[in-house]
Coordinates of C-alpha atoms and ligand atoms in Angstrom, one line a residue:
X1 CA 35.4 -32.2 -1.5
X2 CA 36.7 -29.1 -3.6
X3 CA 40.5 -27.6 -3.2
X4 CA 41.0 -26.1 0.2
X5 CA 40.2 -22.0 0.1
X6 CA 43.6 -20.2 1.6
X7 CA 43.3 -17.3 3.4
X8 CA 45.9 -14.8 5.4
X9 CA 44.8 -12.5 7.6
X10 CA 47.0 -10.2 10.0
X11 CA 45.7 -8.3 13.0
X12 CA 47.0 -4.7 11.9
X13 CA 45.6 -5.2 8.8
X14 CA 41.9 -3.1 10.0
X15 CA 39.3 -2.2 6.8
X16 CA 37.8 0.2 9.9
X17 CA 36.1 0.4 13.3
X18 CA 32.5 -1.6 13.5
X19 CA 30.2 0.8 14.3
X20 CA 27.7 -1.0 16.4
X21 CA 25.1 0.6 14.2
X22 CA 25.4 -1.4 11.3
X23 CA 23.0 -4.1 13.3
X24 CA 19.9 -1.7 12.8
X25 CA 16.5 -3.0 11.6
X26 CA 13.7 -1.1 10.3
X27 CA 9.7 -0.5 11.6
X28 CA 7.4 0.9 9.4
X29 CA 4.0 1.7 9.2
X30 CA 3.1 -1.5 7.0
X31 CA 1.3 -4.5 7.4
X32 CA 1.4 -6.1 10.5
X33 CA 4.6 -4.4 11.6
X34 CA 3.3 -1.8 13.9
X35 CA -0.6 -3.4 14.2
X36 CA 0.3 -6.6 15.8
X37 CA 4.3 -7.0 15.4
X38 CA 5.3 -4.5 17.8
X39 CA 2.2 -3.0 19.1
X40 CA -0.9 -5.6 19.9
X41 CA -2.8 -4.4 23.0
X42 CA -5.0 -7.1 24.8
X43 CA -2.3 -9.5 23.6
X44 CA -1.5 -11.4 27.0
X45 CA 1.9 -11.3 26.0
X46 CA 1.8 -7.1 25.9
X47 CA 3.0 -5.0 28.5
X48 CA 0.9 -2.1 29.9
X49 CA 1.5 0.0 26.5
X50 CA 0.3 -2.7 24.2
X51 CA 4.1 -3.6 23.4
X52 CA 4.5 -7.0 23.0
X53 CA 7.0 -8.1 25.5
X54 CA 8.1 -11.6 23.6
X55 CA 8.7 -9.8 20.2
X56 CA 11.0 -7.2 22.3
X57 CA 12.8 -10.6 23.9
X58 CA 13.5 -11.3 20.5
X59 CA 14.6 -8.1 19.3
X60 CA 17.5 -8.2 22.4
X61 CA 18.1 -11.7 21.9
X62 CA 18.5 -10.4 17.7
X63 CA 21.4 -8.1 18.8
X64 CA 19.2 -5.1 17.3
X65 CA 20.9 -1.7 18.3
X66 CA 19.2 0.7 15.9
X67 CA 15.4 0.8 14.5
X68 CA 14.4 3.0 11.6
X69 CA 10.5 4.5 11.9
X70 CA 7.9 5.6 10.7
X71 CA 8.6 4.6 6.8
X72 CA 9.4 3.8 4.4
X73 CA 7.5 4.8 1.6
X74 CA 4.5 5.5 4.5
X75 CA 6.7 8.3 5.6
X76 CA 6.2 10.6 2.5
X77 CA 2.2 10.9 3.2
X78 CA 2.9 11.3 6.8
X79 CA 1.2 13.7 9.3
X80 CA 3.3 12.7 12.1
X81 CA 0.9 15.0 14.4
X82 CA -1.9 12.7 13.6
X83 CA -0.2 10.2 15.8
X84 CA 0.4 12.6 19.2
X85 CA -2.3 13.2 22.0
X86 CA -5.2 11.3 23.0
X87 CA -5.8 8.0 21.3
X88 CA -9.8 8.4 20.9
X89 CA -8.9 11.5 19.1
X90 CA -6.2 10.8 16.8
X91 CA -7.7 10.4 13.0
X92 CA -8.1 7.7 10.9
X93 CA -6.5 8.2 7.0
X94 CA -6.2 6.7 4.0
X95 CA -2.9 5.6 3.7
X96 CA -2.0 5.9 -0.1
X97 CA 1.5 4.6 0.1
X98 CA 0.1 1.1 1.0
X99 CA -3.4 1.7 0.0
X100 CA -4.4 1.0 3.5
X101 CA -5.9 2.9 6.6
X102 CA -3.9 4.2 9.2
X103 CA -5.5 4.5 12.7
X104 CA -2.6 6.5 14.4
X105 CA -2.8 4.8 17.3
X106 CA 0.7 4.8 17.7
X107 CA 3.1 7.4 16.8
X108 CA 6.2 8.9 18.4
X109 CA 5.6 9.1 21.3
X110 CA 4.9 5.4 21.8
X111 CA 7.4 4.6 20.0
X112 CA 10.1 6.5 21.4
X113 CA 9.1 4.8 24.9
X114 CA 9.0 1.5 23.2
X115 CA 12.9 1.9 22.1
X116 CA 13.7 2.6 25.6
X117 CA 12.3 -0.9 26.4
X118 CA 14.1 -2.0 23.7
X119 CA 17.1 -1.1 24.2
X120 CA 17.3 -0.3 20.6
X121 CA 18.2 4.3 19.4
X122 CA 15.4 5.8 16.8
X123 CA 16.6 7.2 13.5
X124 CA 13.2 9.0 12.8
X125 CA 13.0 9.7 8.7
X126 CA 10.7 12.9 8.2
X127 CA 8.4 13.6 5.5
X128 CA 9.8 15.4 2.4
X129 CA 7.6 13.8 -0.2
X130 CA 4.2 16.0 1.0
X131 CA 6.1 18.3 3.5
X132 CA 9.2 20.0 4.1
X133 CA 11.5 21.6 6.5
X134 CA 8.8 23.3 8.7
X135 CA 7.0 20.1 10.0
X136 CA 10.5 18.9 9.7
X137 CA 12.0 21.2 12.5
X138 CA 8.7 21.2 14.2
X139 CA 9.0 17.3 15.2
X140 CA 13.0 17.7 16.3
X141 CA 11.5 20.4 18.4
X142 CA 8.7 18.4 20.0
X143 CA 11.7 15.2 20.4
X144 CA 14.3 17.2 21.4
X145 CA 13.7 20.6 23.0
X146 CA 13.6 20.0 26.7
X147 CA 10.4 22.4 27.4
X148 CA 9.4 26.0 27.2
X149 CA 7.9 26.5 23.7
X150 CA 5.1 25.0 21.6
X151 CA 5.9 21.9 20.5
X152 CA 8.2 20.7 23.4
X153 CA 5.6 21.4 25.9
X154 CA 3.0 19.6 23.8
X155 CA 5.3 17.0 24.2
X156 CA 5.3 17.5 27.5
X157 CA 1.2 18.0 28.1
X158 CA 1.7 14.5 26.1
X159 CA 2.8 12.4 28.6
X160 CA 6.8 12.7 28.0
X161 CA 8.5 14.8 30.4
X162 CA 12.1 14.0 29.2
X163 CA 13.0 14.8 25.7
X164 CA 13.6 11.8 23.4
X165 CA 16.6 12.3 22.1
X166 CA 16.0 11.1 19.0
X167 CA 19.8 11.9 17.3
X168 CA 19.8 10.3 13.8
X169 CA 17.4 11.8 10.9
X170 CA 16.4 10.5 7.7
X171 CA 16.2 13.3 5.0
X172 CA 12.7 11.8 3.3
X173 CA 12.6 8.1 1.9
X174 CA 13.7 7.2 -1.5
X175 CA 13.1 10.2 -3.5
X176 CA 14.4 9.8 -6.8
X177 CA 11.6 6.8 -6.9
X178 CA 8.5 7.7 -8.9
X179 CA 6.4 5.1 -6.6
X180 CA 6.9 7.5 -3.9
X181 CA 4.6 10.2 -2.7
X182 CA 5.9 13.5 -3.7
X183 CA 9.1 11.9 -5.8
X184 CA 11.3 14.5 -6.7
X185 CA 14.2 15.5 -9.5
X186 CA 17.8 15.0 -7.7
X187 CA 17.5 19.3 -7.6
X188 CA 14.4 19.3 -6.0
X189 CA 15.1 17.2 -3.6
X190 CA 18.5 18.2 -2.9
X191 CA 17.4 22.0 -2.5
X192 CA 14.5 20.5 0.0
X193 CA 17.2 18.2 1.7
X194 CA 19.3 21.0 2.2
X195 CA 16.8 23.6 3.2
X196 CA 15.7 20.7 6.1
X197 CA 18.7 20.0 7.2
X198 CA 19.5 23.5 8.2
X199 CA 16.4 24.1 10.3
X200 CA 16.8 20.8 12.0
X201 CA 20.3 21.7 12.7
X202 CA 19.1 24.9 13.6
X203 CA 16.4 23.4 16.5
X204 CA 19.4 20.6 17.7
X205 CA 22.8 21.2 16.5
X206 CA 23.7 17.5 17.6
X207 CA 21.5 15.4 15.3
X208 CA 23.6 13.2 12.6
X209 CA 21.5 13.3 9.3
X210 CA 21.4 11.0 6.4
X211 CA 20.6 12.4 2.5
X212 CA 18.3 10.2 0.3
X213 CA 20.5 8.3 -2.1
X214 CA 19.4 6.1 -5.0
X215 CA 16.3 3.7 -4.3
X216 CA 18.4 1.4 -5.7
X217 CA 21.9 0.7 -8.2
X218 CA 19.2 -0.5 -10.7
X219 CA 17.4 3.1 -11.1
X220 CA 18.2 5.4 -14.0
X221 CA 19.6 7.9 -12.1
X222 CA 22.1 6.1 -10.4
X223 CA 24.9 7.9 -9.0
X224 CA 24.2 10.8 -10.6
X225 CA 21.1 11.2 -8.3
X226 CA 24.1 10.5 -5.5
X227 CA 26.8 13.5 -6.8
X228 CA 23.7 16.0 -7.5
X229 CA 21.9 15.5 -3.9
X230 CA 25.2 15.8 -2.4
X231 CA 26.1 18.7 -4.0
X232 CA 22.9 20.7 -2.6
X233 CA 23.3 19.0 1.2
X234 CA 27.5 17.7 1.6
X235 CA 27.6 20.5 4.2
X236 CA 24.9 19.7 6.3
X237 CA 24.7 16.0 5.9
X238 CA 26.8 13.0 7.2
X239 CA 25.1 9.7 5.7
X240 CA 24.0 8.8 2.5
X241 CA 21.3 5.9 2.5
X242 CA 21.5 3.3 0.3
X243 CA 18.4 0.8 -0.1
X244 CA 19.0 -2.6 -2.0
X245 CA 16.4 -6.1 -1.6
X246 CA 17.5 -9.3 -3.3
X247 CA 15.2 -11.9 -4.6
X248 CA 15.3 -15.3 -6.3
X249 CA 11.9 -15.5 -8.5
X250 CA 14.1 -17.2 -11.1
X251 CA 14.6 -20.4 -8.8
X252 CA 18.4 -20.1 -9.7
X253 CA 20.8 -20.9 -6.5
X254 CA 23.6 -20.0 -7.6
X255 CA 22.7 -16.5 -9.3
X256 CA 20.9 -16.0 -6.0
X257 CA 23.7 -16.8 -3.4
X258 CA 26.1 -14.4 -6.2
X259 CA 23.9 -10.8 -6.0
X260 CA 25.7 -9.7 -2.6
X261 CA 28.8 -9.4 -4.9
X262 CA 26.1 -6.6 -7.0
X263 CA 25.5 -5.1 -3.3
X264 CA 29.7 -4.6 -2.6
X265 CA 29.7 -3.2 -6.0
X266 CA 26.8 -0.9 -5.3
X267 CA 28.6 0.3 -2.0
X268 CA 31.8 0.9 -4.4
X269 CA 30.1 3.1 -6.0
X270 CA 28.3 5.2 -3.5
X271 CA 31.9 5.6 -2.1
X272 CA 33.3 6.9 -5.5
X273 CA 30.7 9.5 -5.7
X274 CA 30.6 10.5 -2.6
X275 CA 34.4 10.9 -3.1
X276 CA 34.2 13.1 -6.3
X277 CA 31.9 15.3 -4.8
X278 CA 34.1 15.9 -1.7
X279 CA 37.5 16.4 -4.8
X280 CA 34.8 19.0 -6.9
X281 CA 33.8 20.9 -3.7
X282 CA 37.6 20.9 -2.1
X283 CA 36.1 19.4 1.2
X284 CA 38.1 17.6 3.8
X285 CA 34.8 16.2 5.2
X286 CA 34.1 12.7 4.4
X287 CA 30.0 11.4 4.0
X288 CA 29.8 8.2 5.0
X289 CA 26.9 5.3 3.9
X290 CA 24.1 4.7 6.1
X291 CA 22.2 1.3 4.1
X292 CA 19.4 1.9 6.0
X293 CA 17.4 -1.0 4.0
X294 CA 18.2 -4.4 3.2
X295 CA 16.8 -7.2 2.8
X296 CA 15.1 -10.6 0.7
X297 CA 12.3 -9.6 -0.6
X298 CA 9.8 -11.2 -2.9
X299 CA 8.0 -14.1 -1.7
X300 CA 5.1 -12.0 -0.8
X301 CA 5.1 -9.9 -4.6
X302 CA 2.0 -12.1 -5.6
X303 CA 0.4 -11.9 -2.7
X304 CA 0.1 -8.4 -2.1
X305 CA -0.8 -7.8 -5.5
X306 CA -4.2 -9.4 -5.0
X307 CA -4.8 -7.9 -1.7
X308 CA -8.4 -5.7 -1.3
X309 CA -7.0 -2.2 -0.5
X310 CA -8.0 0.1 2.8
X311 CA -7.5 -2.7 5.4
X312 CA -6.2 -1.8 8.7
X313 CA -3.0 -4.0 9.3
X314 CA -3.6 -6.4 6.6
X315 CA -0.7 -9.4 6.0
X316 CA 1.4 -7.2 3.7
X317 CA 5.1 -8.3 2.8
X318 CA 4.7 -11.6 4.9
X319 CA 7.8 -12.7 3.2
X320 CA 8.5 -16.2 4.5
X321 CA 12.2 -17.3 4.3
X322 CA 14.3 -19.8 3.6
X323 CA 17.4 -21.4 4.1
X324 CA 18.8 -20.5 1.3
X325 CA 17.8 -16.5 2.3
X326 CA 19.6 -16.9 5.1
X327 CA 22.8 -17.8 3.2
X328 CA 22.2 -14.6 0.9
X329 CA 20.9 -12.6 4.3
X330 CA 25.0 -13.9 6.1
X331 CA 26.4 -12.6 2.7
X332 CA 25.3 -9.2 3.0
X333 CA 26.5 -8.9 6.5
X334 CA 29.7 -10.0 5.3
X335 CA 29.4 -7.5 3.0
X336 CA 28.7 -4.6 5.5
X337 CA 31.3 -5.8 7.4
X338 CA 34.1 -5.8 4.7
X339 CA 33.2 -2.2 4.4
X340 CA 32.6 -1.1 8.2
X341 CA 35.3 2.1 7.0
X342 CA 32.6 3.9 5.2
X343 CA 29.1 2.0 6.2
X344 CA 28.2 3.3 9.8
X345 CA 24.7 2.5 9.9
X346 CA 22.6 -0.3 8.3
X347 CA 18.9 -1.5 8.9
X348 CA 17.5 -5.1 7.8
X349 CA 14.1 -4.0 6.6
X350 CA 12.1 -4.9 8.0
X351 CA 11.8 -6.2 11.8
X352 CA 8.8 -7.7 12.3
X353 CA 6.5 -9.2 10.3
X354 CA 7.3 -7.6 7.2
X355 CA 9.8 -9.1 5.4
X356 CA 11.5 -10.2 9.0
X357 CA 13.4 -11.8 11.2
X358 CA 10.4 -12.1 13.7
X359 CA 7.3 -13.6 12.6
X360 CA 3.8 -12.8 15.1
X361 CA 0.5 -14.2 15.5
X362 CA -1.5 -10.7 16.1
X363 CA -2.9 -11.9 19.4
X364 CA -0.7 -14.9 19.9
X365 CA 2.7 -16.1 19.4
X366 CA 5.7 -15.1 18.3
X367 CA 9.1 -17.5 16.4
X368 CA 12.6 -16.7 14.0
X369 CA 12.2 -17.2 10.9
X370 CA 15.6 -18.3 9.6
X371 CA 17.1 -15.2 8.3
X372 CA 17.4 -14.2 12.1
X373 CA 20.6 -16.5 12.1
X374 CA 22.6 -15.5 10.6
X375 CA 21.7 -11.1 12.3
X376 CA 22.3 -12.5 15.7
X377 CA 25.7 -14.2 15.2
X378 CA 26.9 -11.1 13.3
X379 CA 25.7 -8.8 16.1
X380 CA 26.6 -10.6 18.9
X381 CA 29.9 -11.2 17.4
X382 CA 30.9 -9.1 14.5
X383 CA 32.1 -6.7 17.4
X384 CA 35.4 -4.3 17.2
X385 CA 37.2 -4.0 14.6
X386 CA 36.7 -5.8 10.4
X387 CA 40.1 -7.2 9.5
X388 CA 41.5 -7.4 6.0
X389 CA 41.8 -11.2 4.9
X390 CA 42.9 -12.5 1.6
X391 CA 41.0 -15.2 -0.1
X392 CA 42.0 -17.3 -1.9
X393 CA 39.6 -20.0 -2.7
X394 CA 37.8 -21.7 -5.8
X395 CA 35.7 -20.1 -7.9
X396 CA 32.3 -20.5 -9.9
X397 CA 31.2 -18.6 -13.3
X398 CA 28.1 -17.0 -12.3
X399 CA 26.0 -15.2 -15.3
X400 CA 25.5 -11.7 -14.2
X401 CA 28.6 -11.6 -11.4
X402 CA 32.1 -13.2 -13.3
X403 CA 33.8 -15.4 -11.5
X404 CA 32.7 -15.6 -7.9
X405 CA 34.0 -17.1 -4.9
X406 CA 32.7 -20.1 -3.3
X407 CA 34.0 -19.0 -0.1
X408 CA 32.4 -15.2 1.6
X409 CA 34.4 -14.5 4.2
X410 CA 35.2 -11.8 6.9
X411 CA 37.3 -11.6 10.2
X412 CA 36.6 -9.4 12.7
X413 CA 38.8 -8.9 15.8
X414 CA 37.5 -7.4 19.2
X415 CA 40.6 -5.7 21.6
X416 CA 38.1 -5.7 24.6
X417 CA 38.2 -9.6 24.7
X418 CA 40.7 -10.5 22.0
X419 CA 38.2 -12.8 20.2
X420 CA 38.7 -13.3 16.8
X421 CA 36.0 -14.0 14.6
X422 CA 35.2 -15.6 11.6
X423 CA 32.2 -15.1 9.7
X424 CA 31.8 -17.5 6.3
X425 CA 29.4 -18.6 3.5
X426 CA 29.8 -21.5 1.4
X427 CA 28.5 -21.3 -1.8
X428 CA 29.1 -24.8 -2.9
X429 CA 26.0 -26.8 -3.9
X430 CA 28.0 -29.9 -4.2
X431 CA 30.7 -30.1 -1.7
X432 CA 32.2 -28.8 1.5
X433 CA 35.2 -26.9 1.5
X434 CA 37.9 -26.6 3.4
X435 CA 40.0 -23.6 4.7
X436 CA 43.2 -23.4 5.6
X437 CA 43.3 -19.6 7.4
X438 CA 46.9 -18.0 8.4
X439 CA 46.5 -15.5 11.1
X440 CA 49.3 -13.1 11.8
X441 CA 50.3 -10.4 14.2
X442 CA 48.4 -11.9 17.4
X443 CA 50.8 -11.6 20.8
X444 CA 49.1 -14.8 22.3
X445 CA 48.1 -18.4 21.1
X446 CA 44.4 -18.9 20.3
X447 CA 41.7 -21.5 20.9
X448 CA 38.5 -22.8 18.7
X449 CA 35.4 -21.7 21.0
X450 CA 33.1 -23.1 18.5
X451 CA 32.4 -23.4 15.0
X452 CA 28.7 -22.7 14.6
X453 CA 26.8 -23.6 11.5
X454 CA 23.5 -22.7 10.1
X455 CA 22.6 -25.4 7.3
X456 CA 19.8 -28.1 5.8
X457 CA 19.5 -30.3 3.6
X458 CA 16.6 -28.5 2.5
X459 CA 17.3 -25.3 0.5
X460 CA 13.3 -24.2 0.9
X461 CA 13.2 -25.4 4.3
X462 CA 11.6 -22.8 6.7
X463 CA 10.5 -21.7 9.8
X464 CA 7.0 -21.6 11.1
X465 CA 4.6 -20.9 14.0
X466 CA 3.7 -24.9 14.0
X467 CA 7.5 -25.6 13.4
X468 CA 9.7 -22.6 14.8
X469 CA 12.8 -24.9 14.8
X470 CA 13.4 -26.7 11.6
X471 CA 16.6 -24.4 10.1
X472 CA 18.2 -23.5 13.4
X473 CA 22.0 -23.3 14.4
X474 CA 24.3 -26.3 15.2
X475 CA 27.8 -26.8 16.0
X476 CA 30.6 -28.9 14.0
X477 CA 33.5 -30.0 15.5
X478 CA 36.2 -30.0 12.0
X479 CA 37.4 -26.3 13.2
X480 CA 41.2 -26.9 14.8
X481 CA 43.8 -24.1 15.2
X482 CA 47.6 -24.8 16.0
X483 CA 50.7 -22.5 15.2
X484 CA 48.6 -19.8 14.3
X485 CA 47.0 -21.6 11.5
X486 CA 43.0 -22.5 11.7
X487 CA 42.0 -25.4 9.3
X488 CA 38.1 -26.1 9.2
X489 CA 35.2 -27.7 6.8
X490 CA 32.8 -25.7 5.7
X491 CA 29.4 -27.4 5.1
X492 CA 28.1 -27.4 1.6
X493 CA 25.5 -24.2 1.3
X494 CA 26.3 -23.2 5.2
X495 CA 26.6 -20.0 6.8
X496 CA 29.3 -20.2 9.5
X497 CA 31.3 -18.8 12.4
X498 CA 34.3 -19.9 13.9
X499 CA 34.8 -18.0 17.5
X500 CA 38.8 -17.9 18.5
X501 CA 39.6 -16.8 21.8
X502 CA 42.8 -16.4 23.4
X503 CA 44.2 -19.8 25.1
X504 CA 43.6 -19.5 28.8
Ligands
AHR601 O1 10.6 -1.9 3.1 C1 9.6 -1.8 2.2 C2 9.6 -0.6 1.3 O2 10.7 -0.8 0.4 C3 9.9 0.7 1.9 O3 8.7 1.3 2.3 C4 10.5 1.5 0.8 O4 11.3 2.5 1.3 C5 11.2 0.5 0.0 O5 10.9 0.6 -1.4

């Protein structure tokens, strides 16, 4: 067993408010995400729209409370009035993003109704890569507008009688990115951005919006992309997205279980510039980070690059994960969390079927893979407010990282129930390791509610449709608090939470 980590954490000690939002996922028009994840009529298992009940189950059961559409790199070859009206009608494209073709049979207004059933709020991302701000304002109008003009009564003819309400806009997709259709220099796209952002403003002054920031800290243009877009759009924008995907093709564990400490220094950054654009333009507004995709992705690379284009709904990005994803997938929700200040939105891309949590049989069943772990317990219990706690705890020389910390940890504390949460990764290949966790400033005594564990022996062990249940959660029973001072084992290579609640 290695030295014990030690950790302090006091109650008034807040990095920020959690805003619920930061448990978003992410639908695009890919794959099988829309064509048999979501949407799959004559599915038994589909409700009267086509929507398939079981995978919505799963989404509520996921803790899910924000989902990104249409795309995604789709989004920037996008009619999105190829997807309104009568079904028979709507036209079949080539879709060149994903060298597939699109069949528009469901567009926004299904999917507007099918985030009602949800229970899950839109953040629609309009197309600036082909289009601009005129289809832009056009679609807020047909969302938003309650009736009376063009596009809201179309809405209206449509089938939709109430507006959606759709309230948080994506400013394009990944821009700066030459992969994408219609990519753009940082002053294109910032003058575009800007120009789009007024008119949608202009249709419904309440929308939030979020500005295209670097596809990733990798590209070229890093950061300056970030202080040049914002200086065309810092008055009319109130995100910034930021888009990062980890991967492991160099089988090495514990380089892989290290790159979340690359996504906290990515988010650093974003802050800085964002920060020394608000300094050079004397504002006293702060833009804060909307990571609006995340994710493990590249078990499917091969795959997909052998696949025959113009299918409809082919297996694209059929990522399936592992236990050790899950590990990374809990360290980047530690991550968000240990920066809930300035990230106030986040979506794991995707949600279904590509690269997901939720795997589907089109026209059968539905299971978790076993990155949905480690989602739920953060949204079901990363609730409140993130909490400041000092680690510290052994260490491990990684090659592209320094020294990193076996333990990843965050606290989060929720006043509406006074539970205390602790969310953990191990990153010990060999051994378990203890903590030893001082918690101050807390008026009453607390209790262990249970230390939940998400572990195998098996590093590529998975999920699948003929064995849904191979990595799923357990409890251990080392977790014991007394005098304010929590002492538990963490499992070597485990993801963990420890629920406190106040003693009865
Ligand atoms: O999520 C898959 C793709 O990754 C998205 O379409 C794009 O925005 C990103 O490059």
């Amino acid at each position: 067993m290695n030295n014990a980590a030690k950790c302090i954490l006091d109650v008034d000690y807040k990095i920020g408010n959690i805003d619920p939002r930061i448990y978003g996922s992410f639908i695009e028009h890919l794959g099988r995400a829309v064509y048999g994840g979501i949407y799959d009529p004559g599915n038994p298992l589909s409700d009267e729209n086509g929507f398939r009940q079981d995978v919505i189950d799963l989404i509520k059961e996921l803790g899910v409370t924000v989902v990104r559409y249409p795309g995604g790199n789709f989004v920037s070859g996008y009619n999105w009035e190829d997807g309104i009206g009568p079904k028979d009608k709507r036209p079949t494209r080539l879709e060149l993003a994903w060298r597939v073709l699109e069949t528009n049979q469901f567009g926004i207004d299904e999917f507007a109704l099918w985030c009602r059933k949800s229970n899950v709020l839109p953040m629609i991302a309009v197309n600036l890569g082909t289009r601009g701000p005129d289809e832009a304002r056009n679609l807020v109008e047909y969302c938003n507008h309650p009736g009376g003009t063009y596009w809201s009564d179309l809405r209206i003819a449509n089938g939709s009688k109430e507006p959606h309400n759709c309230k948080i806009w994506c400013l394009g997709n990944e821009m700066d990115g030459d992969w994408q259709i219609g990519h753009k220099t940082a002053y294109e796209y910032g003058r575009i951005a800007c120009e789009t952002a007024k008119v949608m403003k202009w249709v419904d002054p309440t929308i939030e919006l979020v500005a295209c920031g670097s596809s990733h800290n990798g590209m070229p243009t890093f950061a300056s992309w970030e202080a040049e877009v914002l200086e065309h759009t810092y008055n009319h924008v109130e995100y910034l997205s930021l888009h990062q995907y980890f991967g492991n093709s160099e089988d090495d564990l514990a380089e892989y279980l290290a790159k979340p400490v690359g996504m906290d220094n990515f988010i650093k950054g974003v802050i800085a510039t964002c920060d020394y654009v608000k300094a050079k333009i004397r504002s006293n507004k702060t833009i804060y980070l909307s990571f609006d995709e995340w994710n493990v992705w590249f078990h499917s690379w091969e795959a997909d690059s052998k696949l025959a284009p113009w299918q409809i709904a082919p297996n694209q990005l059929e990522d399936i994960y592992t236990m050790e994803d899950a590990l990374v997938v809990g360290s980047i929700l530690i991550t968000l969390l240990k920066h809930a200040d300035r990230v106030k939105m986040a979506c794991l891309a995707q949600l279904v079927n590509v690269i997901a949590p939720i795997m589907t049989e089109t026209g059968g069943s539905s299971w978790r893979q076993t990155i949905f772990y480690p989602f739920m317990h953060a949204a079901s219990y990363g609730k409140g407010i993130a909490l400041n706690m000092l680690v510290d705890s052994p260490t491990y020389e990684s090659k592209n990282f320094g020294d990193v910390s076996y333990l990843d940890s965050v606290a989060t504390y929720n006043p509406e129930n006074d539970e205390l949460n602790i969310f953990a990764v191990n990153r010990n290949a060999t051994d378990s390791l203890p903590i030893e966790l001082e918690i101050r400033g807390l008026k009453h005594n607390l209790r262990v509610v249970e230390h939940i564990v998400l572990d195998n022996p098996d590093m590529k062990a998975i999920n699948s449709k003929q064995q849904p249940n191979c990595v799923v959660p357990r409890t251990e029973s080392t977790a014991k608090i007394s005098d304010s001072k929590l002492t538990a084992v963490l499992p070597k290579l485990s993801w963990n939470v420890i629920r406190l609640a106040p003693v009865k």
